[in-house]
Amino acid sequence: MPSVLVVEDDQFVRSALIRHLTEASHTVRSVGTALEALREVAHFRFDVVILDLGLPDLDGSEALKMLRGITDVPVIIATARDDESEIVRLLNDGADDYLTKPFSVEHLAARMAAVLRRSRASEGGSASPRVIRVGGLSIDPLRRRAELDGADLDLTRREFDLLTFLAGRPGVVVPRKELLAEVWQQSYGDDQTIDVHLSWLRRKLGETAARPRYLHTLRGVGVKLQPPATPPEQPA
């Protein structure tokens, strides 16, 4: 039975979400402020958090960053804001999905199901102790740690999942549609979301789209991860 934390200060919306989620056999806890949400995730284990942005004590975007500092629980943003740049920023800051208010119960249920499938698939895959090594990259799915040339990489949940998925298929061009399905657990979506995560991942790998080392984009086809070419040995 999935456990859900609803972070919503509007009592009417909050009550409606609690009712519908409970009817759908979810275990639900709810709070109305960001600080209460932080206390909840510090003391209880949740399968997903539904986070409103317009909270009275702290903007939801700041609350998201603080949540990501203490937990990897999947977070779905529920917001009346529809600015594309802000939505992309929230996804980059660690949100797993977002819904623009008003939304239907069916829409919320579908998004939650997708996020939960992805989370369970990630946990199931992490049972394998195999460490993935591609060039100077070392990725430990069990401990969710990644290193580049022996140095730890500070990756968000989504960046780690994206890097792990691509590293598990070195040299294979992965279509964007497959990335959405396997990493984001979505059958459709905006390519810009992938581009933003690839851009931040490249920055942490010390490369750019113009000068790739590991991540190579094939325009109109997809993305592949392959180790840098080894320079030829100089004659003695």
JSON list of C-alpha atoms in Angstrom, two decimals:
[
{"chain": "A", "resi": 1, "resn": "MET", "atom": "CA", "xyz": [0.00, 0.00, 0.00]},
{"chain": "A", "resi": 2, "resn": "PRO", "atom": "CA", "xyz": [1.84, 3.17, -1.20]},
{"chain": "A", "resi": 3, "resn": "SER", "atom": "CA", "xyz": [2.45, 5.86, 1.41]},
{"chain": "A", "resi": 4, "resn": "VAL", "atom": "CA", "xyz": [1.87, 9.44, 0.27]},
{"chain": "A", "resi": 5, "resn": "LEU", "atom": "CA", "xyz": [2.70, 12.79, 1.88]},
{"chain": "A", "resi": 6, "resn": "VAL", "atom": "CA", "xyz": [0.47, 15.65, 0.71]},
{"chain": "A", "resi": 7, "resn": "VAL", "atom": "CA", "xyz": [2.01, 19.10, 1.25]},
{"chain": "A", "resi": 8, "resn": "GLU", "atom": "CA", "xyz": [-0.79, 21.58, 0.56]},
{"chain": "A", "resi": 9, "resn": "ASP", "atom": "CA", "xyz": [-1.92, 24.66, 2.52]},
{"chain": "A", "resi": 10, "resn": "ASP", "atom": "CA", "xyz": [-5.33, 25.01, 0.84]},
{"chain": "A", "resi": 11, "resn": "GLN", "atom": "CA", "xyz": [-7.62, 23.06, 3.15]},
{"chain": "A", "resi": 12, "resn": "PHE", "atom": "CA", "xyz": [-10.21, 22.35, 0.44]},
{"chain": "A", "resi": 13, "resn": "VAL", "atom": "CA", "xyz": [-7.64, 20.97, -2.02]},
{"chain": "A", "resi": 14, "resn": "ARG", "atom": "CA", "xyz": [-5.88, 19.11, 0.77]},
{"chain": "A", "resi": 15, "resn": "SER", "atom": "CA", "xyz": [-9.08, 17.41, 1.96]},
{"chain": "A", "resi": 16, "resn": "ALA", "atom": "CA", "xyz": [-10.02, 16.42, -1.58]},
{"chain": "A", "resi": 17, "resn": "LEU", "atom": "CA", "xyz": [-6.58, 14.88, -2.22]},
{"chain": "A", "resi": 18, "resn": "ILE", "atom": "CA", "xyz": [-6.67, 12.98, 1.05]},
{"chain": "A", "resi": 19, "resn": "ARG", "atom": "CA", "xyz": [-10.13, 11.61, 0.27]},
{"chain": "A", "resi": 20, "resn": "HIS", "atom": "CA", "xyz": [-9.31, 10.50, -3.27]},
{"chain": "A", "resi": 21, "resn": "LEU", "atom": "CA", "xyz": [-5.94, 9.01, -2.36]},
{"chain": "A", "resi": 22, "resn": "THR", "atom": "CA", "xyz": [-7.41, 7.13, 0.58]},
{"chain": "A", "resi": 23, "resn": "GLU", "atom": "CA", "xyz": [-10.17, 5.76, -1.65]},
{"chain": "A", "resi": 24, "resn": "ALA", "atom": "CA", "xyz": [-7.43, 4.56, -4.00]},
{"chain": "A", "resi": 25, "resn": "SER", "atom": "CA", "xyz": [-5.92, 2.50, -1.13]},
{"chain": "A", "resi": 26, "resn": "HIS", "atom": "CA", "xyz": [-3.01, 4.84, -0.39]},
{"chain": "A", "resi": 27, "resn": "THR", "atom": "CA", "xyz": [-1.80, 5.58, 3.13]},
{"chain": "A", "resi": 28, "resn": "VAL", "atom": "CA", "xyz": [-1.91, 9.37, 3.40]},
{"chain": "A", "resi": 29, "resn": "ARG", "atom": "CA", "xyz": [-0.34, 11.92, 5.73]},
{"chain": "A", "resi": 30, "resn": "SER", "atom": "CA", "xyz": [-0.74, 15.62, 5.10]},
{"chain": "A", "resi": 31, "resn": "VAL", "atom": "CA", "xyz": [0.80, 18.91, 6.21]},
{"chain": "A", "resi": 32, "resn": "GLY", "atom": "CA", "xyz": [0.29, 22.55, 5.31]},
{"chain": "A", "resi": 33, "resn": "THR", "atom": "CA", "xyz": [3.81, 23.99, 5.54]},
{"chain": "A", "resi": 34, "resn": "ALA", "atom": "CA", "xyz": [7.29, 23.27, 4.20]},
{"chain": "A", "resi": 35, "resn": "LEU", "atom": "CA", "xyz": [8.84, 22.88, 7.66]},
{"chain": "A", "resi": 36, "resn": "GLU", "atom": "CA", "xyz": [6.22, 20.32, 8.62]},
{"chain": "A", "resi": 37, "resn": "ALA", "atom": "CA", "xyz": [6.97, 18.45, 5.39]},
{"chain": "A", "resi": 38, "resn": "LEU", "atom": "CA", "xyz": [10.68, 18.33, 6.23]},
{"chain": "A", "resi": 39, "resn": "ARG", "atom": "CA", "xyz": [9.91, 16.95, 9.67]},
{"chain": "A", "resi": 40, "resn": "GLU", "atom": "CA", "xyz": [7.61, 14.31, 8.17]},
{"chain": "A", "resi": 41, "resn": "VAL", "atom": "CA", "xyz": [10.15, 12.97, 5.66]},
{"chain": "A", "resi": 42, "resn": "ALA", "atom": "CA", "xyz": [12.81, 12.96, 8.38]},
{"chain": "A", "resi": 43, "resn": "HIS", "atom": "CA", "xyz": [10.70, 10.69, 10.59]},
{"chain": "A", "resi": 44, "resn": "PHE", "atom": "CA", "xyz": [8.60, 8.62, 8.18]},
{"chain": "A", "resi": 45, "resn": "ARG", "atom": "CA", "xyz": [9.21, 6.72, 4.96]},
{"chain": "A", "resi": 46, "resn": "PHE", "atom": "CA", "xyz": [7.04, 7.78, 2.02]},
{"chain": "A", "resi": 47, "resn": "ASP", "atom": "CA", "xyz": [6.72, 6.35, -1.48]},
{"chain": "A", "resi": 48, "resn": "VAL", "atom": "CA", "xyz": [5.85, 9.72, -3.03]},
{"chain": "A", "resi": 49, "resn": "VAL", "atom": "CA", "xyz": [5.39, 13.37, -2.00]},
{"chain": "A", "resi": 50, "resn": "ILE", "atom": "CA", "xyz": [2.85, 15.70, -3.63]},
{"chain": "A", "resi": 51, "resn": "LEU", "atom": "CA", "xyz": [4.26, 19.20, -3.11]},
{"chain": "A", "resi": 52, "resn": "ASP", "atom": "CA", "xyz": [2.39, 22.48, -3.57]},
{"chain": "A", "resi": 53, "resn": "LEU", "atom": "CA", "xyz": [4.56, 25.50, -4.42]},
{"chain": "A", "resi": 54, "resn": "GLY", "atom": "CA", "xyz": [2.49, 28.22, -2.75]},
{"chain": "A", "resi": 55, "resn": "LEU", "atom": "CA", "xyz": [3.23, 27.37, 0.88]},
{"chain": "A", "resi": 56, "resn": "PRO", "atom": "CA", "xyz": [2.85, 29.99, 3.64]},
{"chain": "A", "resi": 57, "resn": "ASP", "atom": "CA", "xyz": [6.27, 29.62, 5.27]},
{"chain": "A", "resi": 58, "resn": "LEU", "atom": "CA", "xyz": [8.56, 28.77, 2.36]},
{"chain": "A", "resi": 59, "resn": "ASP", "atom": "CA", "xyz": [8.20, 28.66, -1.40]},
{"chain": "A", "resi": 60, "resn": "GLY", "atom": "CA", "xyz": [7.78, 25.11, -2.63]},
{"chain": "A", "resi": 61, "resn": "SER", "atom": "CA", "xyz": [10.80, 25.39, -4.92]},
{"chain": "A", "resi": 62, "resn": "GLU", "atom": "CA", "xyz": [13.02, 26.06, -1.88]},
{"chain": "A", "resi": 63, "resn": "ALA", "atom": "CA", "xyz": [11.27, 23.27, 0.02]},
{"chain": "A", "resi": 64, "resn": "LEU", "atom": "CA", "xyz": [12.10, 20.92, -2.88]},
{"chain": "A", "resi": 65, "resn": "LYS", "atom": "CA", "xyz": [15.81, 21.71, -2.59]},
{"chain": "A", "resi": 66, "resn": "MET", "atom": "CA", "xyz": [15.71, 21.09, 1.14]},
{"chain": "A", "resi": 67, "resn": "LEU", "atom": "CA", "xyz": [13.84, 17.81, 0.66]},
{"chain": "A", "resi": 68, "resn": "ARG", "atom": "CA", "xyz": [16.44, 16.67, -1.84]},
{"chain": "A", "resi": 69, "resn": "GLY", "atom": "CA", "xyz": [19.10, 17.32, 0.77]},
{"chain": "A", "resi": 70, "resn": "ILE", "atom": "CA", "xyz": [17.67, 14.65, 3.07]},
{"chain": "A", "resi": 71, "resn": "THR", "atom": "CA", "xyz": [15.74, 12.17, 0.91]},
{"chain": "A", "resi": 72, "resn": "ASP", "atom": "CA", "xyz": [15.44, 10.67, -2.57]},
{"chain": "A", "resi": 73, "resn": "VAL", "atom": "CA", "xyz": [11.67, 10.15, -2.25]},
{"chain": "A", "resi": 74, "resn": "PRO", "atom": "CA", "xyz": [9.91, 10.85, -5.57]},
{"chain": "A", "resi": 75, "resn": "VAL", "atom": "CA", "xyz": [8.31, 14.34, -5.59]},
{"chain": "A", "resi": 76, "resn": "ILE", "atom": "CA", "xyz": [5.42, 15.43, -7.80]},
{"chain": "A", "resi": 77, "resn": "ILE", "atom": "CA", "xyz": [4.98, 19.21, -7.94]},
{"chain": "A", "resi": 78, "resn": "ALA", "atom": "CA", "xyz": [1.36, 20.42, -7.84]},
{"chain": "A", "resi": 79, "resn": "THR", "atom": "CA", "xyz": [1.27, 24.03, -8.98]},
{"chain": "A", "resi": 80, "resn": "ALA", "atom": "CA", "xyz": [-0.90, 26.71, -10.54]},
{"chain": "A", "resi": 81, "resn": "ARG", "atom": "CA", "xyz": [2.23, 28.15, -12.18]},
{"chain": "A", "resi": 82, "resn": "ASP", "atom": "CA", "xyz": [2.68, 27.24, -15.82]},
{"chain": "A", "resi": 83, "resn": "ASP", "atom": "CA", "xyz": [5.87, 29.12, -16.71]},
{"chain": "A", "resi": 84, "resn": "GLU", "atom": "CA", "xyz": [7.95, 26.70, -18.78]},
{"chain": "A", "resi": 85, "resn": "SER", "atom": "CA", "xyz": [11.32, 27.95, -17.54]},
{"chain": "A", "resi": 86, "resn": "GLU", "atom": "CA", "xyz": [10.26, 27.47, -13.91]},
{"chain": "A", "resi": 87, "resn": "ILE", "atom": "CA", "xyz": [8.94, 23.98, -14.61]},
{"chain": "A", "resi": 88, "resn": "VAL", "atom": "CA", "xyz": [12.25, 23.02, -16.24]},
{"chain": "A", "resi": 89, "resn": "ARG", "atom": "CA", "xyz": [14.13, 24.48, -13.27]},
{"chain": "A", "resi": 90, "resn": "LEU", "atom": "CA", "xyz": [12.02, 22.46, -10.82]},
{"chain": "A", "resi": 91, "resn": "LEU", "atom": "CA", "xyz": [12.69, 19.26, -12.77]},
{"chain": "A", "resi": 92, "resn": "ASN", "atom": "CA", "xyz": [16.37, 20.07, -12.74]},
{"chain": "A", "resi": 93, "resn": "ASP", "atom": "CA", "xyz": [16.26, 20.74, -9.00]},
{"chain": "A", "resi": 94, "resn": "GLY", "atom": "CA", "xyz": [15.04, 17.21, -8.38]},
{"chain": "A", "resi": 95, "resn": "ALA", "atom": "CA", "xyz": [11.28, 17.07, -9.01]},
{"chain": "A", "resi": 96, "resn": "ASP", "atom": "CA", "xyz": [10.21, 13.79, -10.59]},
{"chain": "A", "resi": 97, "resn": "ASP", "atom": "CA", "xyz": [7.10, 15.19, -12.25]},
{"chain": "A", "resi": 98, "resn": "TYR", "atom": "CA", "xyz": [4.68, 18.10, -12.10]},
{"chain": "A", "resi": 99, "resn": "LEU", "atom": "CA", "xyz": [0.98, 18.78, -12.47]},
{"chain": "A", "resi": 100, "resn": "THR", "atom": "CA", "xyz": [-0.56, 22.14, -13.30]},
{"chain": "A", "resi": 101, "resn": "LYS", "atom": "CA", "xyz": [-3.66, 23.04, -11.29]},
{"chain": "A", "resi": 102, "resn": "PRO", "atom": "CA", "xyz": [-6.48, 22.40, -11.74]},
{"chain": "A", "resi": 103, "resn": "PHE", "atom": "CA", "xyz": [-5.96, 18.71, -12.53]},
{"chain": "A", "resi": 104, "resn": "SER", "atom": "CA", "xyz": [-8.23, 15.69, -12.48]},
{"chain": "A", "resi": 105, "resn": "VAL", "atom": "CA", "xyz": [-7.97, 12.83, -10.04]},
{"chain": "A", "resi": 106, "resn": "GLU", "atom": "CA", "xyz": [-7.37, 10.49, -12.99]},
{"chain": "A", "resi": 107, "resn": "HIS", "atom": "CA", "xyz": [-4.46, 12.63, -14.18]},
{"chain": "A", "resi": 108, "resn": "LEU", "atom": "CA", "xyz": [-2.89, 12.62, -10.72]},
{"chain": "A", "resi": 109, "resn": "ALA", "atom": "CA", "xyz": [-3.38, 8.85, -10.42]},
{"chain": "A", "resi": 110, "resn": "ALA", "atom": "CA", "xyz": [-1.65, 8.26, -13.76]},
{"chain": "A", "resi": 111, "resn": "ARG", "atom": "CA", "xyz": [1.32, 10.46, -12.87]},
{"chain": "A", "resi": 112, "resn": "MET", "atom": "CA", "xyz": [1.66, 8.83, -9.46]},
{"chain": "A", "resi": 113, "resn": "ALA", "atom": "CA", "xyz": [1.54, 5.36, -10.98]},
{"chain": "A", "resi": 114, "resn": "ALA", "atom": "CA", "xyz": [4.31, 6.28, -13.43]},
{"chain": "A", "resi": 115, "resn": "VAL", "atom": "CA", "xyz": [6.51, 7.74, -10.68]},
{"chain": "A", "resi": 116, "resn": "LEU", "atom": "CA", "xyz": [5.96, 4.71, -8.44]},
{"chain": "A", "resi": 117, "resn": "ARG", "atom": "CA", "xyz": [6.78, 2.30, -11.30]},
{"chain": "A", "resi": 118, "resn": "ARG", "atom": "CA", "xyz": [10.02, 4.12, -11.90]},
{"chain": "A", "resi": 119, "resn": "SER", "atom": "CA", "xyz": [10.91, 4.17, -8.21]},
{"chain": "A", "resi": 120, "resn": "ARG", "atom": "CA", "xyz": [10.22, 0.44, -7.81]},
{"chain": "A", "resi": 121, "resn": "ALA", "atom": "CA", "xyz": [12.15, -0.39, -10.96]},
{"chain": "A", "resi": 122, "resn": "SER", "atom": "CA", "xyz": [15.11, 1.60, -9.62]},
{"chain": "A", "resi": 123, "resn": "GLU", "atom": "CA", "xyz": [14.97, -0.21, -6.28]},
{"chain": "A", "resi": 124, "resn": "GLY", "atom": "CA", "xyz": [14.67, -3.58, -7.99]},
{"chain": "A", "resi": 125, "resn": "GLY", "atom": "CA", "xyz": [17.62, -2.85, -10.23]},
{"chain": "A", "resi": 126, "resn": "SER", "atom": "CA", "xyz": [19.73, -1.75, -7.29]},
{"chain": "A", "resi": 127, "resn": "ALA", "atom": "CA", "xyz": [19.70, -5.27, -5.86]},
{"chain": "A", "resi": 128, "resn": "SER", "atom": "CA", "xyz": [22.55, -6.11, -8.21]},
{"chain": "A", "resi": 129, "resn": "PRO", "atom": "CA", "xyz": [25.98, -5.31, -6.73]},
{"chain": "A", "resi": 130, "resn": "ARG", "atom": "CA", "xyz": [27.54, -4.93, -10.16]},
{"chain": "A", "resi": 131, "resn": "VAL", "atom": "CA", "xyz": [29.52, -1.72, -10.55]},
{"chain": "A", "resi": 132, "resn": "ILE", "atom": "CA", "xyz": [29.36, -0.21, -14.04]},
{"chain": "A", "resi": 133, "resn": "ARG", "atom": "CA", "xyz": [32.66, 1.07, -15.41]},
{"chain": "A", "resi": 134, "resn": "VAL", "atom": "CA", "xyz": [33.00, 3.02, -18.64]},
{"chain": "A", "resi": 135, "resn": "GLY", "atom": "CA", "xyz": [36.34, 4.70, -19.16]},
{"chain": "A", "resi": 136, "resn": "GLY", "atom": "CA", "xyz": [37.01, 6.79, -16.06]},
{"chain": "A", "resi": 137, "resn": "LEU", "atom": "CA", "xyz": [33.40, 6.50, -14.93]},
{"chain": "A", "resi": 138, "resn": "SER", "atom": "CA", "xyz": [32.49, 4.16, -12.08]},
{"chain": "A", "resi": 139, "resn": "ILE", "atom": "CA", "xyz": [28.80, 3.80, -11.15]},
{"chain": "A", "resi": 140, "resn": "ASP", "atom": "CA", "xyz": [27.54, 1.80, -8.17]},
{"chain": "A", "resi": 141, "resn": "PRO", "atom": "CA", "xyz": [23.76, 1.32, -8.55]},
{"chain": "A", "resi": 142, "resn": "LEU", "atom": "CA", "xyz": [23.48, -0.34, -5.13]},
{"chain": "A", "resi": 143, "resn": "ARG", "atom": "CA", "xyz": [24.95, 2.59, -3.21]},
{"chain": "A", "resi": 144, "resn": "ARG", "atom": "CA", "xyz": [23.80, 5.15, -5.80]},
{"chain": "A", "resi": 145, "resn": "ARG", "atom": "CA", "xyz": [27.31, 6.55, -6.08]},
{"chain": "A", "resi": 146, "resn": "ALA", "atom": "CA", "xyz": [29.16, 7.66, -9.18]},
{"chain": "A", "resi": 147, "resn": "GLU", "atom": "CA", "xyz": [32.80, 8.62, -9.63]},
{"chain": "A", "resi": 148, "resn": "LEU", "atom": "CA", "xyz": [34.76, 10.18, -12.46]},
{"chain": "A", "resi": 149, "resn": "ASP", "atom": "CA", "xyz": [38.49, 9.51, -12.45]},
{"chain": "A", "resi": 150, "resn": "GLY", "atom": "CA", "xyz": [38.25, 8.63, -8.75]},
{"chain": "A", "resi": 151, "resn": "ALA", "atom": "CA", "xyz": [36.36, 11.78, -7.72]},
{"chain": "A", "resi": 152, "resn": "ASP", "atom": "CA", "xyz": [32.77, 11.60, -6.44]},
{"chain": "A", "resi": 153, "resn": "LEU", "atom": "CA", "xyz": [30.09, 13.08, -8.69]},
{"chain": "A", "resi": 154, "resn": "ASP", "atom": "CA", "xyz": [27.38, 15.09, -6.94]},
{"chain": "A", "resi": 155, "resn": "LEU", "atom": "CA", "xyz": [24.35, 14.01, -8.97]},
{"chain": "A", "resi": 156, "resn": "THR", "atom": "CA", "xyz": [20.63, 14.53, -8.49]},
{"chain": "A", "resi": 157, "resn": "ARG", "atom": "CA", "xyz": [18.38, 11.49, -8.46]},
{"chain": "A", "resi": 158, "resn": "ARG", "atom": "CA", "xyz": [17.39, 11.99, -12.11]},
{"chain": "A", "resi": 159, "resn": "GLU", "atom": "CA", "xyz": [20.95, 12.70, -13.26]},
{"chain": "A", "resi": 160, "resn": "PHE", "atom": "CA", "xyz": [22.15, 9.50, -11.58]},
{"chain": "A", "resi": 161, "resn": "ASP", "atom": "CA", "xyz": [19.36, 7.43, -13.17]},
{"chain": "A", "resi": 162, "resn": "LEU", "atom": "CA", "xyz": [20.04, 8.93, -16.60]},
{"chain": "A", "resi": 163, "resn": "LEU", "atom": "CA", "xyz": [23.80, 8.34, -16.35]},
{"chain": "A", "resi": 164, "resn": "THR", "atom": "CA", "xyz": [23.31, 4.78, -15.07]},
{"chain": "A", "resi": 165, "resn": "PHE", "atom": "CA", "xyz": [20.87, 3.90, -17.85]},
{"chain": "A", "resi": 166, "resn": "LEU", "atom": "CA", "xyz": [23.20, 5.20, -20.58]},
{"chain": "A", "resi": 167, "resn": "ALA", "atom": "CA", "xyz": [26.32, 3.70, -18.99]},
{"chain": "A", "resi": 168, "resn": "GLY", "atom": "CA", "xyz": [24.62, 0.32, -18.93]},
{"chain": "A", "resi": 169, "resn": "ARG", "atom": "CA", "xyz": [24.51, 0.51, -22.75]},
{"chain": "A", "resi": 170, "resn": "PRO", "atom": "CA", "xyz": [27.94, 1.94, -23.67]},
{"chain": "A", "resi": 171, "resn": "GLY", "atom": "CA", "xyz": [28.26, 2.89, -27.31]},
{"chain": "A", "resi": 172, "resn": "VAL", "atom": "CA", "xyz": [24.54, 2.29, -27.99]},
{"chain": "A", "resi": 173, "resn": "VAL", "atom": "CA", "xyz": [22.49, 5.18, -29.36]},
{"chain": "A", "resi": 174, "resn": "VAL", "atom": "CA", "xyz": [19.38, 5.44, -27.16]},
{"chain": "A", "resi": 175, "resn": "PRO", "atom": "CA", "xyz": [16.38, 7.22, -28.73]},
{"chain": "A", "resi": 176, "resn": "ARG", "atom": "CA", "xyz": [14.86, 10.05, -26.72]},
{"chain": "A", "resi": 177, "resn": "LYS", "atom": "CA", "xyz": [11.55, 8.22, -26.64]},
{"chain": "A", "resi": 178, "resn": "GLU", "atom": "CA", "xyz": [13.25, 5.31, -24.90]},
{"chain": "A", "resi": 179, "resn": "LEU", "atom": "CA", "xyz": [14.87, 7.64, -22.37]},
{"chain": "A", "resi": 180, "resn": "LEU", "atom": "CA", "xyz": [11.47, 9.11, -21.52]},
{"chain": "A", "resi": 181, "resn": "ALA", "atom": "CA", "xyz": [9.99, 5.63, -21.14]},
{"chain": "A", "resi": 182, "resn": "GLU", "atom": "CA", "xyz": [12.81, 4.05, -19.13]},
{"chain": "A", "resi": 183, "resn": "VAL", "atom": "CA", "xyz": [14.25, 6.92, -17.08]},
{"chain": "A", "resi": 184, "resn": "TRP", "atom": "CA", "xyz": [11.19, 9.16, -16.72]},
{"chain": "A", "resi": 185, "resn": "GLN", "atom": "CA", "xyz": [8.59, 6.35, -16.98]},
{"chain": "A", "resi": 186, "resn": "GLN", "atom": "CA", "xyz": [6.57, 8.49, -19.41]},
{"chain": "A", "resi": 187, "resn": "SER", "atom": "CA", "xyz": [5.25, 7.56, -22.83]},
{"chain": "A", "resi": 188, "resn": "TYR", "atom": "CA", "xyz": [5.40, 11.18, -23.93]},
{"chain": "A", "resi": 189, "resn": "GLY", "atom": "CA", "xyz": [7.06, 14.39, -22.84]},
{"chain": "A", "resi": 190, "resn": "ASP", "atom": "CA", "xyz": [9.09, 17.46, -23.75]},
{"chain": "A", "resi": 191, "resn": "ASP", "atom": "CA", "xyz": [12.55, 16.88, -25.24]},
{"chain": "A", "resi": 192, "resn": "GLN", "atom": "CA", "xyz": [13.67, 20.01, -23.39]},
{"chain": "A", "resi": 193, "resn": "THR", "atom": "CA", "xyz": [13.48, 18.10, -20.13]},
{"chain": "A", "resi": 194, "resn": "ILE", "atom": "CA", "xyz": [16.03, 15.60, -21.46]},
{"chain": "A", "resi": 195, "resn": "ASP", "atom": "CA", "xyz": [18.20, 18.40, -22.85]},
{"chain": "A", "resi": 196, "resn": "VAL", "atom": "CA", "xyz": [18.29, 20.21, -19.50]},
{"chain": "A", "resi": 197, "resn": "HIS", "atom": "CA", "xyz": [19.34, 17.08, -17.61]},
{"chain": "A", "resi": 198, "resn": "LEU", "atom": "CA", "xyz": [21.95, 16.21, -20.23]},
{"chain": "A", "resi": 199, "resn": "SER", "atom": "CA", "xyz": [23.32, 19.76, -20.03]},
{"chain": "A", "resi": 200, "resn": "TRP", "atom": "CA", "xyz": [23.72, 19.61, -16.25]},
{"chain": "A", "resi": 201, "resn": "LEU", "atom": "CA", "xyz": [25.15, 16.10, -16.43]},
{"chain": "A", "resi": 202, "resn": "ARG", "atom": "CA", "xyz": [27.71, 17.21, -19.03]},
{"chain": "A", "resi": 203, "resn": "ARG", "atom": "CA", "xyz": [28.74, 20.09, -16.81]},
{"chain": "A", "resi": 204, "resn": "LYS", "atom": "CA", "xyz": [29.42, 17.70, -13.93]},
{"chain": "A", "resi": 205, "resn": "LEU", "atom": "CA", "xyz": [31.36, 15.40, -16.26]},
{"chain": "A", "resi": 206, "resn": "GLY", "atom": "CA", "xyz": [33.51, 18.35, -17.32]},
{"chain": "A", "resi": 207, "resn": "GLU", "atom": "CA", "xyz": [32.36, 18.47, -20.92]},
{"chain": "A", "resi": 208, "resn": "THR", "atom": "CA", "xyz": [30.08, 20.40, -23.26]},
{"chain": "A", "resi": 209, "resn": "ALA", "atom": "CA", "xyz": [27.81, 19.48, -26.14]},
{"chain": "A", "resi": 210, "resn": "ALA", "atom": "CA", "xyz": [30.35, 21.03, -28.52]},
{"chain": "A", "resi": 211, "resn": "ARG", "atom": "CA", "xyz": [33.23, 19.13, -26.92]},
{"chain": "A", "resi": 212, "resn": "PRO", "atom": "CA", "xyz": [31.78, 15.85, -25.62]},
{"chain": "A", "resi": 213, "resn": "ARG", "atom": "CA", "xyz": [33.86, 13.29, -23.74]},
{"chain": "A", "resi": 214, "resn": "TYR", "atom": "CA", "xyz": [31.25, 10.74, -22.67]},
{"chain": "A", "resi": 215, "resn": "LEU", "atom": "CA", "xyz": [27.82, 12.00, -23.73]},
{"chain": "A", "resi": 216, "resn": "HIS", "atom": "CA", "xyz": [27.28, 12.23, -27.47]},
{"chain": "A", "resi": 217, "resn": "THR", "atom": "CA", "xyz": [24.06, 13.54, -29.01]},
{"chain": "A", "resi": 218, "resn": "LEU", "atom": "CA", "xyz": [23.12, 12.43, -32.49]},
{"chain": "A", "resi": 219, "resn": "ARG", "atom": "CA", "xyz": [20.71, 15.04, -33.80]},
{"chain": "A", "resi": 220, "resn": "GLY", "atom": "CA", "xyz": [17.33, 13.58, -34.59]},
{"chain": "A", "resi": 221, "resn": "VAL", "atom": "CA", "xyz": [18.40, 10.12, -33.42]},
{"chain": "A", "resi": 222, "resn": "GLY", "atom": "CA", "xyz": [19.27, 9.96, -29.72]},
{"chain": "A", "resi": 223, "resn": "VAL", "atom": "CA", "xyz": [22.07, 9.94, -27.14]},
{"chain": "A", "resi": 224, "resn": "LYS", "atom": "CA", "xyz": [24.92, 7.55, -26.47]},
{"chain": "A", "resi": 225, "resn": "LEU", "atom": "CA", "xyz": [27.56, 7.25, -23.76]},
{"chain": "A", "resi": 226, "resn": "GLN", "atom": "CA", "xyz": [30.97, 5.99, -24.69]},
{"chain": "A", "resi": 227, "resn": "PRO", "atom": "CA", "xyz": [34.44, 6.39, -23.15]},
{"chain": "A", "resi": 228, "resn": "PRO", "atom": "CA", "xyz": [36.81, 9.02, -24.54]},
{"chain": "A", "resi": 229, "resn": "ALA", "atom": "CA", "xyz": [39.10, 7.83, -27.27]},
{"chain": "A", "resi": 230, "resn": "THR", "atom": "CA", "xyz": [42.51, 6.83, -25.94]},
{"chain": "A", "resi": 231, "resn": "PRO", "atom": "CA", "xyz": [45.19, 9.01, -27.54]},
{"chain": "A", "resi": 232, "resn": "PRO", "atom": "CA", "xyz": [47.75, 7.03, -29.55]},
{"chain": "A", "resi": 233, "resn": "GLU", "atom": "CA", "xyz": [50.99, 6.27, -27.79]},
{"chain": "A", "resi": 234, "resn": "GLN", "atom": "CA", "xyz": [53.92, 8.46, -28.79]},
{"chain": "A", "resi": 235, "resn": "PRO", "atom": "CA", "xyz": [56.96, 6.63, -30.15]},
{"chain": "A", "resi": 236, "resn": "ALA", "atom": "CA", "xyz": [59.82, 6.36, -27.68]}
]
